[in-house]
Amino acid sequence: EVQLVESGGGLVQPGGSLRLSCGTSGFMFSSYWMYWVRQAPGKGLEWVSTINSDGDTTKYEDSVKGRFTISREAANNAVYLHMNSLKPDDTAVYYCARGRVLGYGMDYWGKGTLVTISS
């Protein structure tokens, strides 16, 4: 079955850095766009970043642009989110998700990893 497993979350001070990882299995990784989506406490899902199947195109939500970097490694079927200059508003559960082949949105999600930015 398709599996996406996030890791790397934790407690970080404002201004700190963190790298999230998403290991995948059960599908042809190189054929799919991948996404990072987050959910802050008491709020809805918020798209964070996207990377295309080849890894040469990336997109970011405005609030993280310039601070976060998404990347992928075909050799290990993994996608990453490097986060710098972290802010309290970045506190959220971060989910890795697979893009749909046809149309918009995502069809498979990981269980998420919690990132807490504490003063």
PDB file of C-alpha atoms in Angstrom:
ATOM      1  CA  GLU A   1       0.000   0.000   0.000  1.00  0.00           C
ATOM      2  CA  VAL A   2       0.949   3.632  -0.384  1.00  0.00           C
ATOM      3  CA  GLN A   3       2.716   4.933   2.694  1.00  0.00           C
ATOM      4  CA  LEU A   4       4.026   8.355   3.629  1.00  0.00           C
ATOM      5  CA  VAL A   5       5.825   8.763   6.946  1.00  0.00           C
ATOM      6  CA  GLU A   6       6.916  12.148   8.250  1.00  0.00           C
ATOM      7  CA  SER A   7       9.723  12.640  10.737  1.00  0.00           C
ATOM      8  CA  GLY A   8      11.931  15.377  12.121  1.00  0.00           C
ATOM      9  CA  GLY A   9       9.439  17.428  14.081  1.00  0.00           C
ATOM     10  CA  GLY A  10      10.200  18.758  17.518  1.00  0.00           C
ATOM     11  CA  LEU A  11      10.551  21.773  19.776  1.00  0.00           C
ATOM     12  CA  VAL A  12      12.584  24.674  18.403  1.00  0.00           C
ATOM     13  CA  GLN A  13      13.179  28.229  19.587  1.00  0.00           C
ATOM     14  CA  PRO A  14      12.146  31.161  17.387  1.00  0.00           C
ATOM     15  CA  GLY A  15      14.784  31.806  14.757  1.00  0.00           C
ATOM     16  CA  GLY A  16      15.906  28.206  14.782  1.00  0.00           C
ATOM     17  CA  SER A  17      15.984  25.647  11.999  1.00  0.00           C
ATOM     18  CA  LEU A  18      14.547  22.208  11.446  1.00  0.00           C
ATOM     19  CA  ARG A  19      14.425  19.659   8.646  1.00  0.00           C
ATOM     20  CA  LEU A  20      11.384  17.509   8.102  1.00  0.00           C
ATOM     21  CA  SER A  21      11.581  14.264   6.155  1.00  0.00           C
ATOM     22  CA  CYS A  22       8.920  12.245   4.403  1.00  0.00           C
ATOM     23  CA  GLY A  23       9.755   8.684   3.485  1.00  0.00           C
ATOM     24  CA  THR A  24       7.477   7.098   0.909  1.00  0.00           C
ATOM     25  CA  SER A  25       6.770   3.623  -0.419  1.00  0.00           C
ATOM     26  CA  GLY A  26       4.194   1.698  -2.413  1.00  0.00           C
ATOM     27  CA  PHE A  27       4.163   3.855  -5.541  1.00  0.00           C
ATOM     28  CA  MET A  28       6.349   5.226  -8.305  1.00  0.00           C
ATOM     29  CA  PHE A  29       7.738   8.198  -6.442  1.00  0.00           C
ATOM     30  CA  SER A  30       9.291   9.915  -9.463  1.00  0.00           C
ATOM     31  CA  SER A  31       5.887  10.229 -11.173  1.00  0.00           C
ATOM     32  CA  TYR A  32       4.225  12.393  -8.523  1.00  0.00           C
ATOM     33  CA  TRP A  33       4.216  15.952  -7.340  1.00  0.00           C
ATOM     34  CA  MET A  34       4.634  16.099  -3.566  1.00  0.00           C
ATOM     35  CA  TYR A  35       3.271  18.535  -1.004  1.00  0.00           C
ATOM     36  CA  TRP A  36       3.741  19.777   2.519  1.00  0.00           C
ATOM     37  CA  VAL A  37       0.596  20.908   4.310  1.00  0.00           C
ATOM     38  CA  ARG A  38       0.271  22.065   7.905  1.00  0.00           C
ATOM     39  CA  GLN A  39      -2.420  22.504  10.497  1.00  0.00           C
ATOM     40  CA  ALA A  40      -1.889  24.934  13.350  1.00  0.00           C
ATOM     41  CA  PRO A  41      -3.711  24.385  16.651  1.00  0.00           C
ATOM     42  CA  GLY A  42      -7.383  25.228  16.253  1.00  0.00           C
ATOM     43  CA  LYS A  43      -7.031  26.075  12.580  1.00  0.00           C
ATOM     44  CA  GLY A  44      -7.653  24.424   9.246  1.00  0.00           C
ATOM     45  CA  LEU A  45      -5.247  22.872   6.800  1.00  0.00           C
ATOM     46  CA  GLU A  46      -2.841  25.257   5.110  1.00  0.00           C
ATOM     47  CA  TRP A  47      -0.787  24.452   2.045  1.00  0.00           C
ATOM     48  CA  VAL A  48       2.908  25.131   2.634  1.00  0.00           C
ATOM     49  CA  SER A  49       4.935  23.954  -0.342  1.00  0.00           C
ATOM     50  CA  THR A  50       4.939  21.876  -3.507  1.00  0.00           C
ATOM     51  CA  ILE A  51       7.585  20.193  -5.608  1.00  0.00           C
ATOM     52  CA  ASN A  52       7.043  18.685  -9.031  1.00  0.00           C
ATOM     53  CA  SER A  53       7.937  15.153 -10.018  1.00  0.00           C
ATOM     54  CA  ASP A  54      11.298  16.088 -11.514  1.00  0.00           C
ATOM     55  CA  GLY A  55      12.225  18.369  -8.623  1.00  0.00           C
ATOM     56  CA  ASP A  56      13.026  21.375 -10.781  1.00  0.00           C
ATOM     57  CA  THR A  57       9.914  23.360  -9.884  1.00  0.00           C
ATOM     58  CA  THR A  58       8.962  24.425  -6.375  1.00  0.00           C
ATOM     59  CA  LYS A  59       6.211  26.603  -4.923  1.00  0.00           C
ATOM     60  CA  TYR A  60       5.727  28.156  -1.513  1.00  0.00           C
ATOM     61  CA  GLU A  61       3.044  29.825   0.519  1.00  0.00           C
ATOM     62  CA  ASP A  62       3.904  33.499   0.948  1.00  0.00           C
ATOM     63  CA  SER A  63       4.530  33.346   4.685  1.00  0.00           C
ATOM     64  CA  VAL A  64       7.263  30.719   4.320  1.00  0.00           C
ATOM     65  CA  LYS A  65       8.841  31.864   1.069  1.00  0.00           C
ATOM     66  CA  GLY A  66      12.514  32.607   1.596  1.00  0.00           C
ATOM     67  CA  ARG A  67      12.590  30.642   4.841  1.00  0.00           C
ATOM     68  CA  PHE A  68      11.547  27.135   3.804  1.00  0.00           C
ATOM     69  CA  THR A  69      13.000  24.941   1.074  1.00  0.00           C
ATOM     70  CA  ILE A  70      11.368  21.824  -0.316  1.00  0.00           C
ATOM     71  CA  SER A  71      13.451  19.147  -1.994  1.00  0.00           C
ATOM     72  CA  ARG A  72      13.282  15.503  -3.008  1.00  0.00           C
ATOM     73  CA  GLU A  73      15.659  12.598  -3.481  1.00  0.00           C
ATOM     74  CA  ALA A  74      14.656   9.984  -6.020  1.00  0.00           C
ATOM     75  CA  ALA A  75      17.272   7.558  -4.741  1.00  0.00           C
ATOM     76  CA  ASN A  76      15.463   7.119  -1.426  1.00  0.00           C
ATOM     77  CA  ASN A  77      11.921   8.134  -2.438  1.00  0.00           C
ATOM     78  CA  ALA A  78      11.937  10.966   0.056  1.00  0.00           C
ATOM     79  CA  VAL A  79      10.819  14.573   0.185  1.00  0.00           C
ATOM     80  CA  TYR A  80      12.192  17.131   2.627  1.00  0.00           C
ATOM     81  CA  LEU A  81      11.266  20.490   4.056  1.00  0.00           C
ATOM     82  CA  HIS A  82      14.143  22.594   5.345  1.00  0.00           C
ATOM     83  CA  MET A  83      12.812  25.281   7.653  1.00  0.00           C
ATOM     84  CA  ASN A  84      14.840  28.296   8.719  1.00  0.00           C
ATOM     85  CA  SER A  85      14.101  31.419  10.743  1.00  0.00           C
ATOM     86  CA  LEU A  86      11.215  29.665  12.408  1.00  0.00           C
ATOM     87  CA  LYS A  87       8.452  31.724  13.974  1.00  0.00           C
ATOM     88  CA  PRO A  88       5.825  30.899  16.606  1.00  0.00           C
ATOM     89  CA  ASP A  89       3.195  30.988  13.847  1.00  0.00           C
ATOM     90  CA  ASP A  90       4.958  28.043  12.206  1.00  0.00           C
ATOM     91  CA  THR A  91       3.802  25.837  15.068  1.00  0.00           C
ATOM     92  CA  ALA A  92       1.664  23.134  13.499  1.00  0.00           C
ATOM     93  CA  VAL A  93       1.366  19.512  12.578  1.00  0.00           C
ATOM     94  CA  TYR A  94       3.117  19.143   9.253  1.00  0.00           C
ATOM     95  CA  TYR A  95       1.812  16.615   6.764  1.00  0.00           C
ATOM     96  CA  CYS A  96       3.434  15.147   3.696  1.00  0.00           C
ATOM     97  CA  ALA A  97       1.011  14.391   0.873  1.00  0.00           C
ATOM     98  CA  ARG A  98       1.062  12.942  -2.632  1.00  0.00           C
ATOM     99  CA  GLY A  99      -0.390  14.912  -5.513  1.00  0.00           C
ATOM    100  CA  ARG A 100      -3.139  13.508  -7.676  1.00  0.00           C
ATOM    101  CA  VAL A 101      -2.186  12.323 -11.138  1.00  0.00           C
ATOM    102  CA  LEU A 102      -5.311  13.880 -12.618  1.00  0.00           C
ATOM    103  CA  GLY A 103      -6.711  17.173 -11.416  1.00  0.00           C
ATOM    104  CA  TYR A 104      -5.866  19.102  -8.274  1.00  0.00           C
ATOM    105  CA  GLY A 105      -5.297  18.172  -4.674  1.00  0.00           C
ATOM    106  CA  MET A 106      -3.760  15.262  -2.850  1.00  0.00           C
ATOM    107  CA  ASP A 107      -4.805  11.647  -2.536  1.00  0.00           C
ATOM    108  CA  TYR A 108      -2.545  10.178   0.158  1.00  0.00           C
ATOM    109  CA  TRP A 109      -1.351  11.738   3.395  1.00  0.00           C
ATOM    110  CA  GLY A 110       1.040  10.852   6.141  1.00  0.00           C
ATOM    111  CA  LYS A 111       0.038  10.992   9.792  1.00  0.00           C
ATOM    112  CA  GLY A 112       2.005  14.183  10.356  1.00  0.00           C
ATOM    113  CA  THR A 113       4.822  15.379  12.587  1.00  0.00           C
ATOM    114  CA  LEU A 114       4.457  18.104  15.194  1.00  0.00           C
ATOM    115  CA  VAL A 115       6.614  21.220  15.002  1.00  0.00           C
ATOM    116  CA  THR A 116       6.491  23.521  18.013  1.00  0.00           C
ATOM    117  CA  ILE A 117       8.183  26.917  18.002  1.00  0.00           C
ATOM    118  CA  SER A 118       8.374  28.172  21.550  1.00  0.00           C
ATOM    119  CA  SER A 119       9.640  31.455  22.924  1.00  0.00           C
TER     120      SER A 119
END
